[in-house]
Coordinates of C-alpha atoms in Angstrom, one line a residue:
X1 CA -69.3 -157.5 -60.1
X2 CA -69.6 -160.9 -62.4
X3 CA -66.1 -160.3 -63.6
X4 CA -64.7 -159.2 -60.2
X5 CA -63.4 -163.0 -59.8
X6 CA -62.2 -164.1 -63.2
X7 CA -59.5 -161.7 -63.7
X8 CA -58.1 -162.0 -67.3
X9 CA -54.8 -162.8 -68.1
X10 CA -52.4 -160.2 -70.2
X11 CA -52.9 -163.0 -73.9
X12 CA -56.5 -162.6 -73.5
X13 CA -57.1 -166.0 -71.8
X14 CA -59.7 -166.3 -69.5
X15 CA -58.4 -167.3 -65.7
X16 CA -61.9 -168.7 -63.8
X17 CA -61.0 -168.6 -59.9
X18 CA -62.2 -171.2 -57.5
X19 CA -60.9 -170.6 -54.1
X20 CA -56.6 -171.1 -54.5
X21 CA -57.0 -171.9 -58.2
X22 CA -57.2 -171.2 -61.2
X23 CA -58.6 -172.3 -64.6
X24 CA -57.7 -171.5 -68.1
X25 CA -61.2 -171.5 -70.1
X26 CA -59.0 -169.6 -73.2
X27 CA -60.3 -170.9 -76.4
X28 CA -57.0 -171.4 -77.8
X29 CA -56.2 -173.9 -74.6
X30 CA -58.6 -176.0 -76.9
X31 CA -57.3 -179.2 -78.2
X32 CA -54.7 -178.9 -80.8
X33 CA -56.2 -181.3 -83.4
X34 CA -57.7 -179.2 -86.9
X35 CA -61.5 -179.4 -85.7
X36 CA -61.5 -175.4 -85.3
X37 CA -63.8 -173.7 -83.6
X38 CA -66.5 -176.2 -84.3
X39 CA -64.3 -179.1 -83.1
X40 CA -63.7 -177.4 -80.3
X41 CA -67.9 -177.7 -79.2
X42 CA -68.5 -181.2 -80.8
X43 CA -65.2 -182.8 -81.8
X44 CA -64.9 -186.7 -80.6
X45 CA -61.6 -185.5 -78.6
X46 CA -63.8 -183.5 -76.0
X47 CA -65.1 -186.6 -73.5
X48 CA -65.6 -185.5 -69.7
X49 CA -65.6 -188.5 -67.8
X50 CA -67.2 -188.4 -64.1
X51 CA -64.5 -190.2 -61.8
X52 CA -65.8 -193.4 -60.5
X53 CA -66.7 -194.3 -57.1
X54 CA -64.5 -196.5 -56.2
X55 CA -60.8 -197.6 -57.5
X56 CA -61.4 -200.7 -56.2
X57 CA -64.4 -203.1 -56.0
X58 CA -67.7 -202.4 -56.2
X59 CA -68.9 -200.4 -52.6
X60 CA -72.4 -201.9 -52.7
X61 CA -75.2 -203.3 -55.5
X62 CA -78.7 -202.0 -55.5
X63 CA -81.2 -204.6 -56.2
X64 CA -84.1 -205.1 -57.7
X65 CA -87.3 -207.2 -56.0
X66 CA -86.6 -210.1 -58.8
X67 CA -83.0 -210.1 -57.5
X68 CA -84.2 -209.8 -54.0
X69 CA -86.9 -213.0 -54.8
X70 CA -83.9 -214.5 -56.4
X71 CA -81.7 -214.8 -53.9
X72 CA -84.3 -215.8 -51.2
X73 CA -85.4 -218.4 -53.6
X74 CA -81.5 -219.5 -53.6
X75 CA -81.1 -219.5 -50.3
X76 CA -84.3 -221.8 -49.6
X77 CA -83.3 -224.0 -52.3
X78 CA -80.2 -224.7 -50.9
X79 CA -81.3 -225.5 -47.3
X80 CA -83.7 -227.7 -48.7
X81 CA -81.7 -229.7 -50.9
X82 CA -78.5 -230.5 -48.5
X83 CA -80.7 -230.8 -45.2
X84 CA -83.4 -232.9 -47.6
X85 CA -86.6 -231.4 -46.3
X86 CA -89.2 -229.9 -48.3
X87 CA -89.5 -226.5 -49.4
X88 CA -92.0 -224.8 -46.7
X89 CA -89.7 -226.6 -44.1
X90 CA -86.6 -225.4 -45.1
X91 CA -88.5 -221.3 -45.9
X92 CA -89.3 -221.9 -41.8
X93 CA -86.2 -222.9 -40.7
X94 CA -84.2 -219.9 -42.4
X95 CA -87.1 -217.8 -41.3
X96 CA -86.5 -218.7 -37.6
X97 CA -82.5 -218.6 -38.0
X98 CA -82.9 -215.0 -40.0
X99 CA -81.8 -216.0 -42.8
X100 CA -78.8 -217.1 -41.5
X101 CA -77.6 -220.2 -43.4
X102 CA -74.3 -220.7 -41.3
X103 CA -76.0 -220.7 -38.3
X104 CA -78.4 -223.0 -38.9
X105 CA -76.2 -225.4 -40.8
X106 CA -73.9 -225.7 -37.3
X107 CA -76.8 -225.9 -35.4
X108 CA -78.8 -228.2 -37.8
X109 CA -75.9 -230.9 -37.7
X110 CA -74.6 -230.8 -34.2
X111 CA -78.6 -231.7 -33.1
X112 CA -81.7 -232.0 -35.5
X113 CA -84.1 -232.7 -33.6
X114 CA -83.3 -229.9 -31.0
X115 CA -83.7 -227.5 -34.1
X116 CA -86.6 -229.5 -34.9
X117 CA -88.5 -228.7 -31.6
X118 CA -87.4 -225.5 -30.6
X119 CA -89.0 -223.5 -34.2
X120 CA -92.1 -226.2 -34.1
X121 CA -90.8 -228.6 -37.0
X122 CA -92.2 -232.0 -36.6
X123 CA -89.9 -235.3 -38.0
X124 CA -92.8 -237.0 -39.4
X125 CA -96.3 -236.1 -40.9
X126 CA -99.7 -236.7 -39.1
X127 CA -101.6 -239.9 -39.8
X128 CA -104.8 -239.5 -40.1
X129 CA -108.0 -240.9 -37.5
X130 CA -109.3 -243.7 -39.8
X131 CA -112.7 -241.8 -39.5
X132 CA -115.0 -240.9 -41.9
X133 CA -116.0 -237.6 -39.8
X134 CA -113.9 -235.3 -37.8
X135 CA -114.8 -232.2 -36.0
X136 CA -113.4 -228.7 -36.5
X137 CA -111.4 -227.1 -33.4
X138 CA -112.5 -223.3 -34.1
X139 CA -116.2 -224.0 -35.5
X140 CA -117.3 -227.1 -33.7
X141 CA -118.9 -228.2 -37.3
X142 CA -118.7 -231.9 -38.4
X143 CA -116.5 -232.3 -41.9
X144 CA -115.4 -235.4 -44.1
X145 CA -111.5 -236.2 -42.7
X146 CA -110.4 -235.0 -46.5
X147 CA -112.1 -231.9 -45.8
X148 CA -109.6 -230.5 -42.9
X149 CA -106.4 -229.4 -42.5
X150 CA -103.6 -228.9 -40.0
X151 CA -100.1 -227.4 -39.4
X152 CA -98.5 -231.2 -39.2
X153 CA -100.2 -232.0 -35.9
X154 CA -103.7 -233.6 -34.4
X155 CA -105.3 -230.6 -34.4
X156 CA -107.7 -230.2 -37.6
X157 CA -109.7 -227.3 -39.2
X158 CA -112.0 -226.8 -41.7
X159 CA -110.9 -224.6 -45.1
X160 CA -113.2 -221.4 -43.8
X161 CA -111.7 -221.4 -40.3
X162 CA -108.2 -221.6 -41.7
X163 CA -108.8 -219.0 -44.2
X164 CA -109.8 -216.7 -41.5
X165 CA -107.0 -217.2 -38.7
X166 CA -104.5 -217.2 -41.4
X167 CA -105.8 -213.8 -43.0
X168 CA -106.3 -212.1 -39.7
X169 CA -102.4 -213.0 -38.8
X170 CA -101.6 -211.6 -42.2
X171 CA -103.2 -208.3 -41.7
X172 CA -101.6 -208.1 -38.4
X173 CA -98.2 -207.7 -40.0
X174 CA -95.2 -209.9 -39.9
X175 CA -95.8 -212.1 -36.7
X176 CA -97.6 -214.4 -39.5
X177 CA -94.1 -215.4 -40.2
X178 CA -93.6 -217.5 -37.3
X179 CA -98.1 -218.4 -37.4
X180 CA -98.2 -221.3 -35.5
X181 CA -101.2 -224.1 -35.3
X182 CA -104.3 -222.2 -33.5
X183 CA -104.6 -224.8 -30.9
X184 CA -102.7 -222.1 -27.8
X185 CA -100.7 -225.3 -26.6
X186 CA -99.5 -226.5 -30.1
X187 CA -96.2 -225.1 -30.9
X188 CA -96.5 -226.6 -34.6
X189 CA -95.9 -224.2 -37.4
X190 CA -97.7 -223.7 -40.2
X191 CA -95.9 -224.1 -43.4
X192 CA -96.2 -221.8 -46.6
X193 CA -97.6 -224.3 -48.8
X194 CA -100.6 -224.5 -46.0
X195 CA -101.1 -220.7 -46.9
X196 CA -101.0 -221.1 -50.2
X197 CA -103.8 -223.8 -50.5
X198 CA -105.9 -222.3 -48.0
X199 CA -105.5 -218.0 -47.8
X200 CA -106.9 -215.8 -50.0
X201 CA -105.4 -214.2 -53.3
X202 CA -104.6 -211.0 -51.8
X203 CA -103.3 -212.6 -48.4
X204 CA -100.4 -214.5 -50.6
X205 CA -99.2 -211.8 -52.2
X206 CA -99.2 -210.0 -48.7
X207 CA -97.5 -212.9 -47.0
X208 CA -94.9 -213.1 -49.7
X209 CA -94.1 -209.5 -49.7
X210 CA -93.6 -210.0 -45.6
X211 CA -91.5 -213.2 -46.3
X212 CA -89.4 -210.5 -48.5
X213 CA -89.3 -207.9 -46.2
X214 CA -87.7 -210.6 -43.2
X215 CA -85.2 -211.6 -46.0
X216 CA -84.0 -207.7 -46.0
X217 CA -84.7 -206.9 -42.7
X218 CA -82.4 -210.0 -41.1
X219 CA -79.5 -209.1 -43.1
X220 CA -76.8 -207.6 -42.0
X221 CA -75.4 -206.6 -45.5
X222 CA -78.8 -205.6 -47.0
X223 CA -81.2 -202.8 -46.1
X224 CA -84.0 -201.0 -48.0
X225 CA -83.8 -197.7 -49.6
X226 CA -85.3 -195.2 -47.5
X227 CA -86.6 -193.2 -50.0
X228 CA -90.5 -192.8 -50.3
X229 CA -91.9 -195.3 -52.7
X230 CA -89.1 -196.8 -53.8
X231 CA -88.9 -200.8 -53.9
X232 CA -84.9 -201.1 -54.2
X233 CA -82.4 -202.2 -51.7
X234 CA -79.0 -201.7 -51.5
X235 CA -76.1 -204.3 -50.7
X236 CA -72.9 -202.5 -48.9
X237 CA -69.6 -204.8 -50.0
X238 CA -66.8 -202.2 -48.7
X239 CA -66.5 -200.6 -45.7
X240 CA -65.4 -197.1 -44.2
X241 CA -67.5 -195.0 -47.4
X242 CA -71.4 -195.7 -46.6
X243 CA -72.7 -193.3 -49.1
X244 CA -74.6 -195.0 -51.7
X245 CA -76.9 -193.7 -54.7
X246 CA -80.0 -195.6 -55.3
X247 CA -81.5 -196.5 -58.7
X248 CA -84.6 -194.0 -57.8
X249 CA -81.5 -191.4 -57.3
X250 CA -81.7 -190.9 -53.9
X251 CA -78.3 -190.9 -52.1
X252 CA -78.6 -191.8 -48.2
X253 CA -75.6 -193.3 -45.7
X254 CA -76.6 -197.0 -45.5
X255 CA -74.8 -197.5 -42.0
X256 CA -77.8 -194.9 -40.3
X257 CA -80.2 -194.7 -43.3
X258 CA -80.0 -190.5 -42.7
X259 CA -79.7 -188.9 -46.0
X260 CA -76.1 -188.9 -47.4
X261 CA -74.0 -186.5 -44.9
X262 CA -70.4 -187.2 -45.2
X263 CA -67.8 -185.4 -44.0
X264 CA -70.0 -185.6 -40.8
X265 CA -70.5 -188.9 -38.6
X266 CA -73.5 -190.5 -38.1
X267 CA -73.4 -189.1 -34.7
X268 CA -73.0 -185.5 -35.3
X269 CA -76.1 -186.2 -38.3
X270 CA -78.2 -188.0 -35.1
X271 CA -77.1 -185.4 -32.8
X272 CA -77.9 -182.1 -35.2
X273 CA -81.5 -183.9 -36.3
X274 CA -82.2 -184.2 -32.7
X275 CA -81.5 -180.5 -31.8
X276 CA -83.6 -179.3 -34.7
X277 CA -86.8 -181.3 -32.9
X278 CA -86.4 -181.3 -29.6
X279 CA -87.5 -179.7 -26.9
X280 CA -84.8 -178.4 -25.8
X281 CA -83.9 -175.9 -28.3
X282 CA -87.6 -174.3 -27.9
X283 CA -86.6 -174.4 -23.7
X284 CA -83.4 -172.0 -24.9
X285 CA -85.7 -169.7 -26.6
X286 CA -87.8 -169.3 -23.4
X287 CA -84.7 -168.4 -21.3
X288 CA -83.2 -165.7 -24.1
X289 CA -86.6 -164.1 -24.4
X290 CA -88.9 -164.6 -21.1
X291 CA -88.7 -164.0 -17.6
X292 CA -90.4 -166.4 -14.8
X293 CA -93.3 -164.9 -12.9
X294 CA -92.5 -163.8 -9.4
X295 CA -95.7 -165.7 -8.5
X296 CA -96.6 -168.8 -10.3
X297 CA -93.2 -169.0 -12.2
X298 CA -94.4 -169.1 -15.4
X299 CA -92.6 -168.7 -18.3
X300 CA -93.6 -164.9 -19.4
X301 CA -92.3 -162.8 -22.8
X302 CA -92.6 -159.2 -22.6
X303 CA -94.8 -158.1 -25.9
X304 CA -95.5 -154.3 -24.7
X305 CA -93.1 -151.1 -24.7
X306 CA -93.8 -150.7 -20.5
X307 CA -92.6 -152.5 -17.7
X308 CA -95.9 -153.1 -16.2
X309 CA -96.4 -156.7 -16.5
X310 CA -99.3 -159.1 -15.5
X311 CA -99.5 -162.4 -15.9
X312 CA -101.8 -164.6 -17.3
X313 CA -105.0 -165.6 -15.5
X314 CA -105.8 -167.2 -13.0
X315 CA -102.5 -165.6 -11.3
X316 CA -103.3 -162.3 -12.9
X317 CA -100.2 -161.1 -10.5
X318 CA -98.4 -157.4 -12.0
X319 CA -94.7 -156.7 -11.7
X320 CA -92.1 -155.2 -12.8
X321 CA -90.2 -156.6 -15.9
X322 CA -87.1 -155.1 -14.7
X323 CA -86.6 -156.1 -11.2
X324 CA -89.6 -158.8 -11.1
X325 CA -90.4 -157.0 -7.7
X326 CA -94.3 -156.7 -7.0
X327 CA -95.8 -153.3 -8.9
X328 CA -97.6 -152.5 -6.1
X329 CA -94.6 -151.3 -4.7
X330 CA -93.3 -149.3 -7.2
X331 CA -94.0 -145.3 -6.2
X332 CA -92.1 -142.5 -6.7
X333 CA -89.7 -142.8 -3.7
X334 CA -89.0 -146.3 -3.5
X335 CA -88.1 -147.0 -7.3
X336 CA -88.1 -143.6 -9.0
X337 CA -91.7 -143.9 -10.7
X338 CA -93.4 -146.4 -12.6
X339 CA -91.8 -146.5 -15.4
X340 CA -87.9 -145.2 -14.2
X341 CA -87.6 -148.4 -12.1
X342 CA -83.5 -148.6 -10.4
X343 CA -83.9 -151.3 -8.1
X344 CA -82.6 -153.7 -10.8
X345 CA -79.6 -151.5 -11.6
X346 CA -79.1 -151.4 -7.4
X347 CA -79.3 -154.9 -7.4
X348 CA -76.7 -156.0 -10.1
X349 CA -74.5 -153.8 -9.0
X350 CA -74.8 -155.7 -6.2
X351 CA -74.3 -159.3 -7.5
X352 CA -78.0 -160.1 -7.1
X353 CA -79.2 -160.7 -10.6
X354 CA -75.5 -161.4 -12.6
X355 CA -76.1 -165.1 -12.0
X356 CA -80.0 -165.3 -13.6
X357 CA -78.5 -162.8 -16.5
X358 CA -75.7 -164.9 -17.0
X359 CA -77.5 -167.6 -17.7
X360 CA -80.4 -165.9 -20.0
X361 CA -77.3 -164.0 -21.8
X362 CA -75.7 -167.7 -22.2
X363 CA -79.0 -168.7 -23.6
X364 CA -79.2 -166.2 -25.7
X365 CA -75.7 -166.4 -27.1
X366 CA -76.3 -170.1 -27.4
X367 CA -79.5 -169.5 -29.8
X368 CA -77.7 -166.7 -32.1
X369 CA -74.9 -169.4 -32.5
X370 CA -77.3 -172.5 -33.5
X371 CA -79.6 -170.0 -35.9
X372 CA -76.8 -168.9 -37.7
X373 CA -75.6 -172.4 -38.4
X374 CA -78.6 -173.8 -38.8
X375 CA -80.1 -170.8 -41.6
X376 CA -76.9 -171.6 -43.2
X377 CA -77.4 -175.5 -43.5
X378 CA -81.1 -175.4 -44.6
X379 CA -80.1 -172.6 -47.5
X380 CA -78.4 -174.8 -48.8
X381 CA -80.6 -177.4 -48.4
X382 CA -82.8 -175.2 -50.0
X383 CA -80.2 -174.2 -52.9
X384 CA -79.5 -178.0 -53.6
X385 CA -83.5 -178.9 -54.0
X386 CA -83.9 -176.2 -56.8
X387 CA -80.7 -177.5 -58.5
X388 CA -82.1 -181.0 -58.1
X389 CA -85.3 -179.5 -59.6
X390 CA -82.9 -177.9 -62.3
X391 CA -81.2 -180.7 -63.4
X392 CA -84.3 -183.2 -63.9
X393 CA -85.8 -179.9 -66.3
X394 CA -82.6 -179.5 -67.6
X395 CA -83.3 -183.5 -68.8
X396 CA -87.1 -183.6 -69.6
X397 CA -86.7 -180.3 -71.7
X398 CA -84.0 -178.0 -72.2
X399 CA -81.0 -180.1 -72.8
X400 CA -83.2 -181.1 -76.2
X401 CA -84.0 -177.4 -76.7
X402 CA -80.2 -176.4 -76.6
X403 CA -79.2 -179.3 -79.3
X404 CA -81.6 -178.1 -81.8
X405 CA -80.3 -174.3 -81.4
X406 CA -76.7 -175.1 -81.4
X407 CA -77.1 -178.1 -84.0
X408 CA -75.2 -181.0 -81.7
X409 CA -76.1 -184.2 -80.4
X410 CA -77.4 -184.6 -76.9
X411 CA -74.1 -186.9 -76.4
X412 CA -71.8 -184.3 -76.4
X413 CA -73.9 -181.3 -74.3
X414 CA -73.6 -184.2 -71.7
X415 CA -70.9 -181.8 -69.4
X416 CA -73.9 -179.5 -68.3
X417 CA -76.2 -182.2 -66.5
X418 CA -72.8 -183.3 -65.1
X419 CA -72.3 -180.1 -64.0
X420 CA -75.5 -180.1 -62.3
X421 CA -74.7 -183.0 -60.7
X422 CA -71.7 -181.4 -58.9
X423 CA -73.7 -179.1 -57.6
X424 CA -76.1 -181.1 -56.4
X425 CA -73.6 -183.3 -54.9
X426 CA -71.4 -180.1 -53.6
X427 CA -74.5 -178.6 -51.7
X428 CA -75.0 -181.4 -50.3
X429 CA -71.8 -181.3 -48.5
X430 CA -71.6 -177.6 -47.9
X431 CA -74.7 -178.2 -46.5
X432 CA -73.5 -180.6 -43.2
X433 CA -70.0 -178.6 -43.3
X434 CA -72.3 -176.3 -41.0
X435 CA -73.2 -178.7 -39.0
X436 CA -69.6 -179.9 -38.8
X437 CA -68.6 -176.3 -37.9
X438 CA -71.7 -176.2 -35.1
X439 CA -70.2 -178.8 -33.3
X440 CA -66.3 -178.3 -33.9
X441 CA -65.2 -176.5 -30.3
X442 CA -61.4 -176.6 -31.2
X443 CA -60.9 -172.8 -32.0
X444 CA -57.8 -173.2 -34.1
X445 CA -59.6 -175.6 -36.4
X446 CA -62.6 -173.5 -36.2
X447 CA -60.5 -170.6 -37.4
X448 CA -59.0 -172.8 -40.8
X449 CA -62.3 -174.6 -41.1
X450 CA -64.4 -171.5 -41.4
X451 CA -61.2 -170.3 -44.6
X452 CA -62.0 -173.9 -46.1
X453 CA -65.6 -173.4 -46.0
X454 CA -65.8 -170.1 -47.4
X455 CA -63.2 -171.3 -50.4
X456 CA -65.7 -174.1 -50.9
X457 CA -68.7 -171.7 -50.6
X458 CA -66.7 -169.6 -53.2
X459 CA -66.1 -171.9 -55.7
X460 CA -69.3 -173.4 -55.7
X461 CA -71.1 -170.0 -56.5
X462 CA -69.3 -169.8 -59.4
X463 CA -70.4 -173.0 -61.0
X464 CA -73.6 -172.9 -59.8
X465 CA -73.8 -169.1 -61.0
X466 CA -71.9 -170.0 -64.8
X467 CA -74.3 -173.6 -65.0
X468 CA -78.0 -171.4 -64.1
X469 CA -77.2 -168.2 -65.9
X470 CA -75.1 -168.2 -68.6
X471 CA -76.8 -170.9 -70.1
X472 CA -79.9 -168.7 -70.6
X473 CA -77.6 -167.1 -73.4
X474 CA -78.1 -170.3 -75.4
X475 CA -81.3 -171.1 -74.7
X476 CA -82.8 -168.1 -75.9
X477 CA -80.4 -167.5 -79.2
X478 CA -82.9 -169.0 -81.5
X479 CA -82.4 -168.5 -85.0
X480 CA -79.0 -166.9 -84.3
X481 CA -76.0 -167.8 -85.8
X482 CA -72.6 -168.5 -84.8
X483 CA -72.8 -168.9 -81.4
X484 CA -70.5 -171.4 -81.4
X485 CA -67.6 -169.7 -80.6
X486 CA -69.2 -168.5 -77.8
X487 CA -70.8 -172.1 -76.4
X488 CA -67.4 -173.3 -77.1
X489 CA -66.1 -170.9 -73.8
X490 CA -68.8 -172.0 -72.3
X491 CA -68.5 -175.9 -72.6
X492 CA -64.4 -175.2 -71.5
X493 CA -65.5 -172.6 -68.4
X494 CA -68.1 -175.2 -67.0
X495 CA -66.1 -178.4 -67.3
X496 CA -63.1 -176.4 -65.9
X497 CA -65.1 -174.9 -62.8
X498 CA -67.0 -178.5 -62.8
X499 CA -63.5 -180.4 -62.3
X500 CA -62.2 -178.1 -60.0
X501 CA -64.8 -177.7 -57.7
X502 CA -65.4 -181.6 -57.7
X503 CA -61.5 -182.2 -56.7
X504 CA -62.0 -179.1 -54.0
X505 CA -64.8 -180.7 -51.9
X506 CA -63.3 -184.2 -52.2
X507 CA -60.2 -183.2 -51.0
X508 CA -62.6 -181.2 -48.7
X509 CA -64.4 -183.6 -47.2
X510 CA -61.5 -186.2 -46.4
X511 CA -59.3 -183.1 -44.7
X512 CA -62.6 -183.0 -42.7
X513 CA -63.2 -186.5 -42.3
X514 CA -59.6 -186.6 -41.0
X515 CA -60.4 -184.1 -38.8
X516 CA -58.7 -181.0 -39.9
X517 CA -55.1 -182.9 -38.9
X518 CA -52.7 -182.6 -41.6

């Protein structure tokens, strides 16, 4: 059965078969050069490269938080210097204008003091009363003039009052942003460095990691990775493409934020992750497998061998499953007996019941077609989890293992995690195929869609079968010798069912991006 699809060639050469092609994984289609055998597993001439992402610019940059807080820092810096305001000033005004330095440069210039008014900026500091004494507006409590503060305006409050308003807008999440004086009919704002002399510890770190947040958030080229935990964002620079990896090595589409799905749309992804939750799929499974109660209409599923059914209290009313007709009624010489009821065969025969059967048979039909898509897409999901799980053990543990049995360096064993990788990647992608094909209702494309999925399917047993099993030949040869030779067909049958299923599913995916056209 293994050797069923690798036929052999008359030389002895060993043909691996993915889909239309074909592999040679002979030992003597080896590189030419006088390594041998042994060159052949660890000679410098062997280098499988993983093709880049893109031939042309970089698609998008994932960043750090310190190259996140450098940019923002940037970006108030140079507000500040060519508008010549201070630091918190300028932070407010970017703040207000999302980030958006073009924006508020044209509206900055045209009129200040607009700008000025409209985000609570005042031209010109507050002058103190010349008092000795001044009353706090929250507390009522007399203080020394030096003793208060405020947000640029004539409104002044003691360090305790501030520290409270200012950690209670905090906590409430990012509205503190835009916190404005707590006198309800001052507009003035209060600045950074206001929180900074007056919140607690814990507060700044809070309000800078919200001032962070807005930077991201605003952007239109920047968003966070959605993956739990993780601190990184990711920059898109190209266009069309939206998959991107993250440093924590999650892959996602950063136009939707979905996991990475291509060759779907984002609309068929929103669309199939809808179906999977919603209502209405649970509503089709009440039409394929219950009937309404004559009575109250209830939704009721037969869960007995006879047709005497009654439904649940306080209805409590019995009938027929068959013909829904009262069971009361159901003697020997009206139906035929209890349990040999005709009057539903009478009554389709008639036309009365082929609409309501149409529709539950529709239902039905509908369901069968969705399950078999959907146990399809999540086995895969299923099948790309455990390789994920594979591959990170593979790293942590057995890769190590395998150099000390076969005596060669990690550096050059480096085709099986990329192997891996493929088929993480490759599952991925046969994964949404199904819920391409769920939603594809032209039945000529269905017909040479469902002949490129099962290639794909195909070929990627094959690697995924050669990179879990055969390995386990290796792995447990210890204190064996010359095995070699025999890794050496191995290293050549992986890389060669490694390439050629990566070039399948790319050329897979952009056939299906195109939309099954050429």
């Amino acid at each position: 059965m293994d050797s069923a699809g690798e036929p052999r060639g008359s030389s002895g050469s060993e043909l691996v078969a993915v889909g239309d092609y074909c592999y040679d994984c002979s030992s003597d289609g080896e590189s030419s050069g006088s390594g041998g055998e042994e060159s052949a597993c660890v000679g410098d001439d062997y280098d499988f490269r993983e093709e880049a992402v893109s031939t042309g610019e970089e698609r998008y940059v994932v960043l750090t938080q310190n190259d996140l807080h450098g940019r923002q820092e940037e970006d108030i810096r140079q507000v500040s210097s060519v508008f010549s305001i201070p630091r918190g000033s300028a932070c407010i005004l970017l703040r207000q204008y999302k980030w958006n330095i073009s924006k508020l440069s044209d509206e900055w210039f045209a009129d200040e003091e607009r700008v000025r008014t409209s985000v609570g900026l005042p031209a010109k500091g507050v002058i103190l009363p010349d008092c000795q004494k001044l009353t706090c507006g929250i507390c009522f409590e007399g203080y020394s003039t030096c003793a208060l503060s405020s947000a640029s305006c004539v409104h002044f409050y003691c360090p305790e009052c501030w520290e409270g308003y200012i950690s209670a807008s905090i906590n409430d999440g990012p509205g503190c942003l835009a916190l404005q004086c707590p006198e309800p009919s001052c507009s003035a704002m209060v600045l950074e460095e206001t929180i900074n002399r007056l919140a607690k510890d814990e507060d700044k770190v809070k309000y800078k990691q919200l001032l962070l947040h807005s930077y991201i958030e605003d952007s239109k080229k920047i968003k966070w990775c959605p993956a739990p935990d993780c601190t990184y964002a990711v920059e898109f620079l190209g266009d069309g493409n939206y998959d991107v990896s993250c440093m924590c090595r999650f892959s996602f589409c950063w136009n939707c934020t979905e996991e990475s799905h291509r060759p779907v749309s984002c609309e068929t992804v929103s669309k199939w992750i809808f179906k999977k939750s919603a209502e209405s799929g649970n509503m089709k499974w009440i039409i394929a497998n219950s009937k309404p109660c004559p009575k109250c209409k209830r939704p009721i599923e037969k869960n007995h061998g006879c047709m005497h059914m009654t439904c649940r209290p306080p209805c409590n009313f019995q009938f027929c499953w068959l013909c829904l007709g009262a069971w009361s009624e159901h003697g020997n010489r009206t139906t035929g007996g209890y349990y040999a009821c005709n009057r539903y065969e009478s009554a389709k025969e008639q036309g009365i019941y082929d609409e309501a059967e149409a529709k539950r048979e529709q239902a039905k039909n509908s369901l069968e077609r969705y399950t078999h898509y959907y146990e399809r897409w999540a086995s895969n999901q299923t099948s790309r989890q455990k390789a994920q799980a594979d591959l990170q053990k593979l790293e942590s543990g057995n890769l190590a293992k395998l150099s000390d049995i076969l005596g060669i360096p990690e550096t050059q064993l480096k085709f099986i995690p990329e192997a891996w990788s493929q088929i993480v990647e490759c599952r991925r992608v046969l994964k949404w195929t199904y819920a391409y094909g769920y939603y594809l209702d032209d039945k000529a494309k269905s017909e040479f869609f469902v002949y490129l999925q099962g290639e794909a399917e195909s070929g990627l047993e094959r690697l995924h079968k050669c990179a879990e099993k055969d390995i386990h030949v290796f792995l447990y040869k210890a204190g064996r010798s010359c095995i070699l030779q025999d890794f050496s067909k191995f290293r050549v049958k992986l890389a060669g069912l490694t390439s050629v299923a990566r070039n399948y599913f790319e050329n897979l995916v952009r056939a299906l991006e195109a939309g099954l056209n050429d």
